XYZ file of N, CA and C in Angstrom:
243
model
N 35.534 13.053 -33.694
C 34.744 12.443 -32.621
C 33.323 13.011 -32.605
N 33.221 14.313 -32.684
C 31.903 14.945 -32.628
C 31.080 14.671 -33.890
N 31.779 14.439 -34.993
C 31.116 14.369 -36.293
C 29.979 13.337 -36.339
N 30.277 12.084 -35.985
C 29.256 11.040 -36.055
C 28.283 11.100 -34.892
N 28.737 11.656 -33.784
C 27.929 11.631 -32.568
C 26.629 12.428 -32.703
N 26.721 13.625 -33.202
C 25.542 14.467 -33.333
C 24.540 13.902 -34.323
N 25.034 13.078 -35.222
C 24.188 12.517 -36.265
C 23.202 11.496 -35.717
N 23.638 10.716 -34.740
C 22.787 9.667 -34.193
C 21.692 10.217 -33.290
N 21.899 11.390 -32.778
C 21.055 11.925 -31.718
C 19.553 11.797 -32.000
N 19.132 12.192 -33.191
C 17.709 12.175 -33.492
C 17.162 10.793 -33.783
N 18.033 9.825 -34.023
C 17.564 8.517 -34.463
C 17.698 7.432 -33.409
N 18.447 7.697 -32.345
C 18.701 6.648 -31.365
C 17.430 6.249 -30.627
N 16.558 7.213 -30.347
C 15.323 6.915 -29.640
C 14.140 7.296 -30.516
N 13.331 6.310 -30.857
C 12.191 6.601 -31.714
C 10.970 6.880 -30.858
N 10.448 8.081 -30.980
C 9.252 8.441 -30.235
C 8.146 8.763 -31.220
N 7.044 8.033 -31.093
C 5.890 8.346 -31.917
C 5.150 9.509 -31.276
N 4.623 10.404 -32.078
C 3.874 11.524 -31.506
C 2.594 11.031 -30.844
N 2.072 11.835 -29.948
C 0.797 11.533 -29.305
C -0.242 11.322 -30.405
N -0.979 10.220 -30.324
C -1.939 9.925 -31.388
C -2.977 11.036 -31.531
N -3.242 11.786 -30.464
C -4.231 12.859 -30.538
C -3.758 14.004 -31.428
N -2.440 14.106 -31.635
C -1.896 15.189 -32.446
C -1.743 14.788 -33.909
N -1.890 13.495 -34.206
C -1.761 13.042 -35.590
C -2.892 13.611 -36.420
N -2.556 14.081 -37.590
C -3.587 14.568 -38.495
C -4.141 13.375 -39.272
N -5.442 13.131 -39.088
C -6.045 11.992 -39.777
C -7.028 12.441 -40.852
N -7.218 13.753 -40.990
C -8.161 14.228 -41.992
C -7.743 13.747 -43.375
N -8.719 13.273 -44.127
C -8.442 12.839 -45.483
C -7.846 11.444 -45.574
N -7.774 10.727 -44.456
C -7.270 9.359 -44.460
C -8.418 8.415 -44.142
N -8.260 7.126 -44.422
C -9.317 6.162 -44.069
C -9.663 6.218 -42.588
N -8.709 6.572 -41.758
C -8.955 6.615 -40.329
C -9.973 7.683 -39.964
N -10.045 8.744 -40.764
C -11.013 9.804 -40.488
C -12.432 9.247 -40.550
N -12.706 8.435 -41.576
C -14.027 7.846 -41.728
C -14.357 6.948 -40.551
N -13.393 6.143 -40.146
C -13.587 5.251 -39.007
C -13.867 6.071 -37.755
N -13.109 7.128 -37.556
C -13.297 7.958 -36.367
C -14.677 8.601 -36.374
N -15.127 9.026 -37.546
C -16.456 9.630 -37.634
C -17.533 8.623 -37.265
N -17.381 7.377 -37.731
C -18.357 6.342 -37.398
C -18.366 6.061 -35.904
N -17.174 6.002 -35.307
C -17.099 5.762 -33.869
C -17.643 6.960 -33.098
N -17.357 8.156 -33.570
C -17.840 9.362 -32.900
C -19.364 9.411 -32.921
N -19.954 8.913 -34.009
C -21.405 8.887 -34.113
C -22.007 7.976 -33.047
N -21.217 7.024 -32.584
C -21.651 6.117 -31.529
C -21.185 6.608 -30.158
N -20.560 7.776 -30.129
C -20.078 8.300 -28.861
C -18.693 7.780 -28.499
N -18.013 7.180 -29.483
C -16.659 6.670 -29.244
C -15.697 7.543 -30.032
N -14.908 8.348 -29.336
C -14.077 9.302 -30.044
C -12.711 8.750 -30.417
N -12.293 7.707 -29.753
C -10.918 7.245 -29.947
C -10.852 6.034 -30.864
N -10.382 6.203 -32.111
C -10.324 5.061 -33.030
C -9.373 3.975 -32.555
N -8.392 4.336 -31.707
C -7.449 3.341 -31.212
C -8.089 2.506 -30.110
N -9.277 2.918 -29.661
C -9.997 2.157 -28.650
C -10.831 1.051 -29.272
N -10.491 0.639 -30.497
C -11.285 -0.361 -31.214
C -11.387 -1.680 -30.472
N -10.409 -1.981 -29.604
C -10.471 -3.239 -28.865
C -11.657 -3.256 -27.911
N -12.041 -2.087 -27.419
C -13.211 -1.979 -26.557
C -14.459 -1.677 -27.378
N -14.251 -0.986 -28.494
C -15.371 -0.445 -29.260
C -16.368 -1.522 -29.691
N -15.894 -2.701 -30.046
C -16.789 -3.734 -30.566
C -17.885 -4.074 -29.573
N -17.629 -3.874 -28.285
C -18.642 -4.205 -27.277
C -19.876 -3.328 -27.407
N -19.680 -2.121 -27.944
C -20.762 -1.143 -27.953
C -21.425 -0.983 -29.316
N -20.961 -1.740 -30.295
C -21.374 -1.426 -31.650
C -22.729 -1.973 -32.078
N -23.164 -3.056 -31.507
C -24.496 -3.552 -31.829
C -24.706 -3.742 -33.323
N -25.557 -2.906 -33.922
C -25.891 -3.010 -35.338
C -24.715 -2.745 -36.256
N -23.677 -2.131 -35.719
C -22.480 -1.819 -36.495
C -21.555 -3.030 -36.564
N -21.945 -4.107 -35.890
C -21.085 -5.281 -35.740
C -20.647 -5.879 -37.077
N -21.482 -5.804 -38.098
C -21.105 -6.376 -39.387
C -19.853 -5.722 -39.958
N -19.617 -4.487 -39.577
C -18.468 -3.755 -40.096
C -17.232 -3.891 -39.221
N -17.371 -4.518 -38.067
C -16.255 -4.576 -37.124
C -15.039 -5.257 -37.735
N -15.254 -6.390 -38.409
C -14.109 -7.104 -38.969
C -13.433 -6.265 -40.060
N -14.241 -5.556 -40.833
C -13.683 -4.675 -41.859
C -12.868 -3.554 -41.218
N -13.447 -2.910 -40.229
C -12.761 -1.812 -39.540
C -11.498 -2.324 -38.865
N -11.602 -3.484 -38.222
C -10.439 -4.060 -37.544
C -9.315 -4.357 -38.520
N -9.671 -4.935 -39.672
C -8.658 -5.245 -40.683
C -8.062 -3.957 -41.245
N -8.918 -2.974 -41.472
C -8.454 -1.684 -41.988
C -7.450 -1.058 -41.029
N -7.823 -1.003 -39.756
C -6.954 -0.357 -38.774
C -5.689 -1.155 -38.523
N -5.805 -2.481 -38.530
C -4.631 -3.310 -38.250
C -3.534 -3.057 -39.283
N -3.905 -3.034 -40.556
C -2.926 -2.775 -41.601
C -2.582 -1.301 -41.706
N -3.566 -0.466 -41.420
C -3.390 0.967 -41.602
C -2.471 1.565 -40.542
N -2.517 1.011 -39.339
C -1.730 1.566 -38.238
C -0.249 1.627 -38.583
N 0.295 0.519 -39.117
C 1.724 0.497 -39.442
C 2.031 1.342 -40.667
N 1.146 1.311 -41.644
C 1.347 2.145 -42.820
C 1.300 3.619 -42.438
N 0.406 3.945 -41.524
C 0.256 5.321 -41.065
C 1.480 5.765 -40.279
N 1.984 4.891 -39.425
C 3.190 5.209 -38.655
C 4.365 5.461 -39.598
N 4.471 4.630 -40.635
C 5.544 4.802 -41.617
C 5.359 6.119 -42.366
N 4.104 6.451 -42.646
C 3.795 7.701 -43.334
C 4.193 8.904 -42.478
N 3.884 8.843 -41.196
C 4.217 9.940 -40.283
C 5.727 10.114 -40.178
N 6.445 9.002 -40.038
C 7.904 9.050 -39.912
C 8.540 9.568 -41.200
N 8.020 9.093 -42.338
C 8.528 9.551 -43.624
C 8.103 11.000 -43.832
């Protein structure tokens, strides 16, 4: 009875770590965060709001959005793996 029960414990509830604790150094997200930080925007996940403030950076918004959209799930899979 106990054998299978303890095994499920860690997998039954999936909790993603706080995004602030994720290590992004050396990933594409680091570059994006640096660009946003240069504009005074520290949170790369705030990209939905970020476009309002980007002005001259607007040409890159679609690129950044596409990068983050695909990268978010790949990154989550990377963290879990």
